[in-house]
Structure formats: C-alpha cells, structure tokens
Amino acid sequence: MPKSILDIKNSIDCHVGNRIVLKANGGRKKT
C-alpha cells in the first residue's frame, strides 16, 4: 500500500502512462 500522497500519485501516473503506451502501440501496429 502506498504510504504517502506522492506514492499514490506516482503509481497512478505509472498506470496511466502504461495505458497510454499500450494504446499508442496498439494503434501503430497490431501484435
């Protein structure tokens, strides 16, 4: 569990970033 607001924000940014990357990769080429 995240211990601070910064950790929570970091994990959220990671999840959002991963989703954006996956979406971009999926749009460019189908694996």
PDB file of C-alpha atoms in Angstrom:
ATOM      1  CA  MET A   1       0.000   0.000   0.000  1.00  0.00           C
ATOM      2  CA  PRO A   2       1.244   3.497  -0.812  1.00  0.00           C
ATOM      3  CA  LYS A   3       2.369   5.317   2.311  1.00  0.00           C
ATOM      4  CA  SER A   4       2.134   8.894   1.047  1.00  0.00           C
ATOM      5  CA  ILE A   5       0.235  11.016  -1.441  1.00  0.00           C
ATOM      6  CA  LEU A   6       3.365  11.154  -3.584  1.00  0.00           C
ATOM      7  CA  ASP A   7       3.497   7.352  -3.788  1.00  0.00           C
ATOM      8  CA  ILE A   8      -0.168   7.250  -4.739  1.00  0.00           C
ATOM      9  CA  LYS A   9       0.323   9.886  -7.429  1.00  0.00           C
ATOM     10  CA  ASN A  10       3.394   8.040  -8.690  1.00  0.00           C
ATOM     11  CA  SER A  11       1.547   4.735  -9.003  1.00  0.00           C
ATOM     12  CA  ILE A  12      -1.393   6.434 -10.722  1.00  0.00           C
ATOM     13  CA  ASP A  13       0.948   8.165 -13.188  1.00  0.00           C
ATOM     14  CA  CYS A  14       2.600   4.805 -13.904  1.00  0.00           C
ATOM     15  CA  HIS A  15      -0.731   3.123 -14.589  1.00  0.00           C
ATOM     16  CA  VAL A  16      -1.937   5.973 -16.793  1.00  0.00           C
ATOM     17  CA  GLY A  17       1.378   6.090 -18.654  1.00  0.00           C
ATOM     18  CA  ASN A  18       1.312   2.349 -19.254  1.00  0.00           C
ATOM     19  CA  ARG A  19      -2.234   2.546 -20.609  1.00  0.00           C
ATOM     20  CA  ILE A  20      -1.252   5.391 -22.954  1.00  0.00           C
ATOM     21  CA  VAL A  21       1.799   3.466 -24.176  1.00  0.00           C
ATOM     22  CA  LEU A  22      -0.215   0.296 -24.741  1.00  0.00           C
ATOM     23  CA  LYS A  23      -2.903   2.273 -26.570  1.00  0.00           C
ATOM     24  CA  ALA A  24      -0.311   4.024 -28.762  1.00  0.00           C
ATOM     25  CA  ASN A  25       1.493   0.773 -29.548  1.00  0.00           C
ATOM     26  CA  GLY A  26      -1.792  -0.976 -30.326  1.00  0.00           C
ATOM     27  CA  GLY A  27      -2.797   1.829 -32.678  1.00  0.00           C
ATOM     28  CA  ARG A  28       0.507   1.820 -34.554  1.00  0.00           C
ATOM     29  CA  LYS A  29       0.870  -1.925 -35.057  1.00  0.00           C
ATOM     30  CA  LYS A  30      -1.100  -4.990 -34.030  1.00  0.00           C
ATOM     31  CA  THR A  31       0.969  -7.541 -32.134  1.00  0.00           C
TER      32      THR A  31
END
